[in-house]
GROMACS .gro file of C-alpha atoms in nm:
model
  225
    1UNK     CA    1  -1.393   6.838  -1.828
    2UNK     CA    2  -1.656   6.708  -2.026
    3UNK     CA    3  -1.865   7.056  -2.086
    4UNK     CA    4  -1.537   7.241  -2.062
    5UNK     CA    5  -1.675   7.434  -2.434
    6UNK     CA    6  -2.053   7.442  -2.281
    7UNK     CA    7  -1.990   7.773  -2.169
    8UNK     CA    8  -2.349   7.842  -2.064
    9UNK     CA    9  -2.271   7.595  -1.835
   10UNK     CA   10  -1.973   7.708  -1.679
   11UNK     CA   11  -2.117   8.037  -1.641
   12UNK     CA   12  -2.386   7.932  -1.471
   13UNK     CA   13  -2.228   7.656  -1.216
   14UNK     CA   14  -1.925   7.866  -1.160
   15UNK     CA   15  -2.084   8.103  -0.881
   16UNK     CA   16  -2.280   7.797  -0.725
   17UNK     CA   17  -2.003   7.752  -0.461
   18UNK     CA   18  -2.025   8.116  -0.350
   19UNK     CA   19  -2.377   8.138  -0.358
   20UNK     CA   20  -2.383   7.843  -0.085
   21UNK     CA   21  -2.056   8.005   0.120
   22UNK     CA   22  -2.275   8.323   0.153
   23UNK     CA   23  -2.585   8.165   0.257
   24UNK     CA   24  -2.366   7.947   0.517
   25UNK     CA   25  -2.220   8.322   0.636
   26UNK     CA   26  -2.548   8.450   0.632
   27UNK     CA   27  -2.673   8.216   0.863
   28UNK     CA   28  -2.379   8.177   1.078
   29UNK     CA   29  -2.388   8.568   1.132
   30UNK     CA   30  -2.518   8.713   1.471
   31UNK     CA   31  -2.628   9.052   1.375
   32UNK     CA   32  -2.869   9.190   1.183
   33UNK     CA   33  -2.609   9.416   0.954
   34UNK     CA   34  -2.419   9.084   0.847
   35UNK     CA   35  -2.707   8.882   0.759
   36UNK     CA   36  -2.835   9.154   0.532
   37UNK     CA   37  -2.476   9.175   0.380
   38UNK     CA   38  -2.430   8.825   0.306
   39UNK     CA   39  -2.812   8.857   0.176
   40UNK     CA   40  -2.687   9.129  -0.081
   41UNK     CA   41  -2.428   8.912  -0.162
   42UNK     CA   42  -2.602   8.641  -0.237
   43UNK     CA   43  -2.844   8.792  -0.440
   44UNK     CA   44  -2.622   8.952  -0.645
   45UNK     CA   45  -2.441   8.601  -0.744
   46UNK     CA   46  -2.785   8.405  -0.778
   47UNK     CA   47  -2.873   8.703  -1.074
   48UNK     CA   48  -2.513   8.604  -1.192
   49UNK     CA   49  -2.613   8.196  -1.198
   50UNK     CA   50  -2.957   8.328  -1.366
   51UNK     CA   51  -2.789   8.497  -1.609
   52UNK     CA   52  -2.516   8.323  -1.709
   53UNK     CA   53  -2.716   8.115  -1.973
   54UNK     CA   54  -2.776   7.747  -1.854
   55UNK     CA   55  -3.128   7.782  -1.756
   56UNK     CA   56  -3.181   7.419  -1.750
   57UNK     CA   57  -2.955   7.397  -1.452
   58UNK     CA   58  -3.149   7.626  -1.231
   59UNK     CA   59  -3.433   7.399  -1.090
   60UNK     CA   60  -3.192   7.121  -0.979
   61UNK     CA   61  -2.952   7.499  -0.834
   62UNK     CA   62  -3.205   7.553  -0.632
   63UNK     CA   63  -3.342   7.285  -0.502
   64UNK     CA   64  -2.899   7.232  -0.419
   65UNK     CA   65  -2.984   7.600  -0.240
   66UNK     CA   66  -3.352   7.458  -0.022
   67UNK     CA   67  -3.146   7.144   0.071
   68UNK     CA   68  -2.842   7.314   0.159
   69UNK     CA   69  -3.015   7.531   0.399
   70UNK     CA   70  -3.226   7.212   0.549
   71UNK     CA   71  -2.905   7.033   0.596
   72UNK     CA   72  -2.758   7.285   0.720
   73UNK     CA   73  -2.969   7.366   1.012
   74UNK     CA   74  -3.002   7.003   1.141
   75UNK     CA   75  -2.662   6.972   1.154
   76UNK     CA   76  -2.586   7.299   1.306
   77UNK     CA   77  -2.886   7.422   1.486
   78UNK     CA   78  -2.733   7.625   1.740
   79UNK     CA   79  -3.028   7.547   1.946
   80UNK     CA   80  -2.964   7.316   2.262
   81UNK     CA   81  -3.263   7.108   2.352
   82UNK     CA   82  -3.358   7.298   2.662
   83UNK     CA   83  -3.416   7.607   2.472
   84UNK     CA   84  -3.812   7.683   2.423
   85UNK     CA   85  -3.987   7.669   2.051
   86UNK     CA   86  -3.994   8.045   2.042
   87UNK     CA   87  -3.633   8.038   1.972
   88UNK     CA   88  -3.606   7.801   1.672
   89UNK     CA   89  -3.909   7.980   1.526
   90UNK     CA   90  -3.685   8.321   1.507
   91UNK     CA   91  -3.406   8.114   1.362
   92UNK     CA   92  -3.600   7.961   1.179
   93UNK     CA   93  -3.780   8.271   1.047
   94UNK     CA   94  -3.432   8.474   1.007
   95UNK     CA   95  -3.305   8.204   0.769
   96UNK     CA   96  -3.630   8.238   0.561
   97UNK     CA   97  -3.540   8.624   0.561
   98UNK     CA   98  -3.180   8.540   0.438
   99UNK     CA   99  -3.328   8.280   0.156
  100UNK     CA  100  -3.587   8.477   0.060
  101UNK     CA  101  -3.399   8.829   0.028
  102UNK     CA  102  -3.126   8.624  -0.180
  103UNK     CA  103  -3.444   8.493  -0.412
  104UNK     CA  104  -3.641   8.870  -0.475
  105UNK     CA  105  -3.314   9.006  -0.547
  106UNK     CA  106  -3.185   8.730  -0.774
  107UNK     CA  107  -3.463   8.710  -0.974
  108UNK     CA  108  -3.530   9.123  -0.959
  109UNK     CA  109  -3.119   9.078  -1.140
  110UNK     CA  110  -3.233   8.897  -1.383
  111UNK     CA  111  -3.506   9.022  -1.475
  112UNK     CA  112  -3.466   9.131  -1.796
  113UNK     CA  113  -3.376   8.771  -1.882
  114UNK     CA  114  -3.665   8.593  -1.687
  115UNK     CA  115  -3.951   8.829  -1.791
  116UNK     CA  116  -3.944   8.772  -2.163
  117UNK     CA  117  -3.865   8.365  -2.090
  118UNK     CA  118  -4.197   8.381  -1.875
  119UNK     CA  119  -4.308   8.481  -2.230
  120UNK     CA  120  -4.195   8.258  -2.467
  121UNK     CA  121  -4.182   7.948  -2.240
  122UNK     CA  122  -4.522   7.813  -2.343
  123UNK     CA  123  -4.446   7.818  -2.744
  124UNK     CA  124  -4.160   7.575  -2.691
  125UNK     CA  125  -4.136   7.200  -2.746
  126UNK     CA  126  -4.090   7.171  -2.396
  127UNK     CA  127  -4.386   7.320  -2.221
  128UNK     CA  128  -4.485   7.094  -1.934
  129UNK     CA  129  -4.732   6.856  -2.023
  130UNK     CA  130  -4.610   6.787  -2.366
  131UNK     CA  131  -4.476   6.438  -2.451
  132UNK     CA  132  -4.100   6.475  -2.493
  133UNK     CA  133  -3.864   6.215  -2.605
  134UNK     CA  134  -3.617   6.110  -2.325
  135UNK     CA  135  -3.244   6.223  -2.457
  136UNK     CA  136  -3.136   5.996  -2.114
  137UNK     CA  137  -3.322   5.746  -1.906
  138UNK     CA  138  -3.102   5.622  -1.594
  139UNK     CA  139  -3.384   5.363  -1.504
  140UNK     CA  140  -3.387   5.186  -1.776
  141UNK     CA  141  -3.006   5.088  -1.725
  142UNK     CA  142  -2.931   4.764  -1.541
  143UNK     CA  143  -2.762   4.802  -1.162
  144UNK     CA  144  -2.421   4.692  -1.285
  145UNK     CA  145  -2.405   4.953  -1.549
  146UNK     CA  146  -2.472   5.215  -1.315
  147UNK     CA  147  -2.245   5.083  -1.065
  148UNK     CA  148  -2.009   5.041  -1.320
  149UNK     CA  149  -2.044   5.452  -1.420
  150UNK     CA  150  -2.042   5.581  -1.075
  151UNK     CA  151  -1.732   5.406  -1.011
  152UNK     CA  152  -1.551   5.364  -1.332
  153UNK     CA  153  -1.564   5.764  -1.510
  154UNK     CA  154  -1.647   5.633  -1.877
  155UNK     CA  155  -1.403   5.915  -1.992
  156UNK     CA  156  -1.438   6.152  -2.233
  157UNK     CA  157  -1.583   5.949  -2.515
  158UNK     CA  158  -1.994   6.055  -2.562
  159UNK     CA  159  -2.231   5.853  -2.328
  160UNK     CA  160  -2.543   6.053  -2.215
  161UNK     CA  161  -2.631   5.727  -1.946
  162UNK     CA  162  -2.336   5.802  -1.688
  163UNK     CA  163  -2.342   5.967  -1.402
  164UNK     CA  164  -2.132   6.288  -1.483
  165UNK     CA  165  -1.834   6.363  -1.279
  166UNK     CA  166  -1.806   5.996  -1.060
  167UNK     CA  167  -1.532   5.760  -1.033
  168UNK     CA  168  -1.306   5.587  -0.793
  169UNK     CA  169  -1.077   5.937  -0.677
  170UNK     CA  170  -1.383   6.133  -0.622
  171UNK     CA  171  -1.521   5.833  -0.397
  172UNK     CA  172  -1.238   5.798  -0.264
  173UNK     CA  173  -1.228   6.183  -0.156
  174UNK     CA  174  -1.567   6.162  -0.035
  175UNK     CA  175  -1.473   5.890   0.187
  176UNK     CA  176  -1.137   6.049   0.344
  177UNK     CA  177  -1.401   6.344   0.391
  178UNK     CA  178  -1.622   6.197   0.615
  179UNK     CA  179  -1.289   6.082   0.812
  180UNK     CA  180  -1.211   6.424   0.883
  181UNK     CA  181  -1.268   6.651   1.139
  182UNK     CA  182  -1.521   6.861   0.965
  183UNK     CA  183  -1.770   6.564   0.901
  184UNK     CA  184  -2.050   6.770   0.945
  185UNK     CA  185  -1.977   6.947   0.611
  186UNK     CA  186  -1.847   6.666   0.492
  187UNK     CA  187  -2.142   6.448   0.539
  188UNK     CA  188  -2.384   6.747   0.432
  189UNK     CA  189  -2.214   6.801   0.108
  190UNK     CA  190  -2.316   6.367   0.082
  191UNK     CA  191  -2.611   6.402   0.156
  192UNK     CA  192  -2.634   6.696  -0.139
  193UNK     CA  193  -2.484   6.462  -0.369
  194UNK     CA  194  -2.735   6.189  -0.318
  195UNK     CA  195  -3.071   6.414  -0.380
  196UNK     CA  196  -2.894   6.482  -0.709
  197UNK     CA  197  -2.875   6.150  -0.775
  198UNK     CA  198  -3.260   6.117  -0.720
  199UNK     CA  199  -3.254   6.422  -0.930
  200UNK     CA  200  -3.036   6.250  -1.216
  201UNK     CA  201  -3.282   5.932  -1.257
  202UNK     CA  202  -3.604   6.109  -1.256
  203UNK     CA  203  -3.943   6.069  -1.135
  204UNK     CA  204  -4.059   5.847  -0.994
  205UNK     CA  205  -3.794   5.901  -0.756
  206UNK     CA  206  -3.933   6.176  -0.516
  207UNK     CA  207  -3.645   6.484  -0.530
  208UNK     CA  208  -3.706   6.388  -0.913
  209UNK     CA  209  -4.073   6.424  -0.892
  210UNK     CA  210  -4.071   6.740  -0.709
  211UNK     CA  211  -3.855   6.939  -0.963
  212UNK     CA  212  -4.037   6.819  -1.257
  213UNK     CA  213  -4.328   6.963  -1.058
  214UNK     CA  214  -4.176   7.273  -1.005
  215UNK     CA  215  -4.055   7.384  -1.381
  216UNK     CA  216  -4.294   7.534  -1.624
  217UNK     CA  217  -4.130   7.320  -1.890
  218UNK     CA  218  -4.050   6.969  -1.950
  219UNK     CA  219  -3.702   6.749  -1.876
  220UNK     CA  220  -3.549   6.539  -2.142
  221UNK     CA  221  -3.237   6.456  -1.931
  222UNK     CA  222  -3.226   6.446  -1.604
  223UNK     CA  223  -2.894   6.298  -1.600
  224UNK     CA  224  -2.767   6.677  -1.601
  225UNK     CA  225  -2.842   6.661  -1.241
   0.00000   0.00000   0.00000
């Protein structure tokens, strides 16, 4: 509701839910032929996420797309424990087929939006290493601030220091979720929302850490996590 005229943004987050439902299929498919489907599939909706114009969202996409998969496969491994090693490695190894395959092709998409930003990315204000004035800093708010934003929405007024998207119905949700009878997903699509809440304070917070590793460029608000 807030970024409902950001439409960089919507164009970008808008496939993230099929991008994870084809992964999920991907993995949950027993034959070759399917996996490579869903691959295709998911490929073609990451180059749709890459370009759909908010660029700053895709570090924190994927690493929502690495911990999805992790998550995932501990809570479905569809290994038992008498099973040998050799058996989770070719699981293992098939699921880096699926993620990988959806990656090349993605990026392959989008090419002719990621080569030239390759390019360019280094002239910018925000090339990593530069000192960059912090649009939002979650640490330096006190506890009952940010209690008092995950619980309470603060609306629609302008406040860069909340945590986008909370309040009482969606915790509320979250905990008739985990009451259901699909707590697996329920309790894997938690455990997603808490690394983005790492993500949303920043280092030195380790999710935080890692992305800022990861991007050629430097964050001014992690809060969009």
């Amino acid at each position: 509701t807030r970024r409902v005229c950001e439409f960089h943004f919507l164009f970008t987050l808008a496939w993230v839910p099929f991008l994870l439902l084809s992964i999920q299929k991907g993995l949950d498919s027993p034959s070759k032929e399917a996996k490579v489907h869903y691959t295709a599939w998911g490929g073609l909706l990451l180059g749709l996420i890459l370009l759909g114009g908010g660029l700053q969202l895709v570090p924190y996409i994927g690493i929502v797309l690495g911990a999805y998969w992790l998550l995932y496969r501990l809570l479905h491994p569809r290994t038992k424990a008498r099973e040998s090693g050799a058996a989770l490695y070719i699981l293992w190894r098939r699921d880096a087929g699926i993620l990988a395959g959806t990656l090349v092709l993605g990026a392959l998409l989008a090419a002719v939006l990621l080569i030239p930003l390759l390019q360019l990315v280094g002239y910018t204000d925000r090339q990593q290493g530069d000192s960059l004035a912090m649009y939002s800093n979650l640490l330096r708010e006190p506890p009952l601030t940010l209690v008092q934003n995950i619980v309470l929405f603060p609306g629609l007024k302008y406040q860069a220091e909340a945590v986008r998207g909370a309040g009482v119905l969606a915790l509320t949700l979250l905990v008739m979720a985990l009451c259901s009878a699909r707590w697996r997903r329920s309790l894997l699509f938690l455990l997603l929302l808490l690394i983005l809440i790492d993500c949303s304070f920043g280092p030195p917070l380790p999710v935080s850490r890692l992305v800022s590793f990861l991007t050629p460029f430097a964050l001014s608000a992690y809060t969009r996590a």
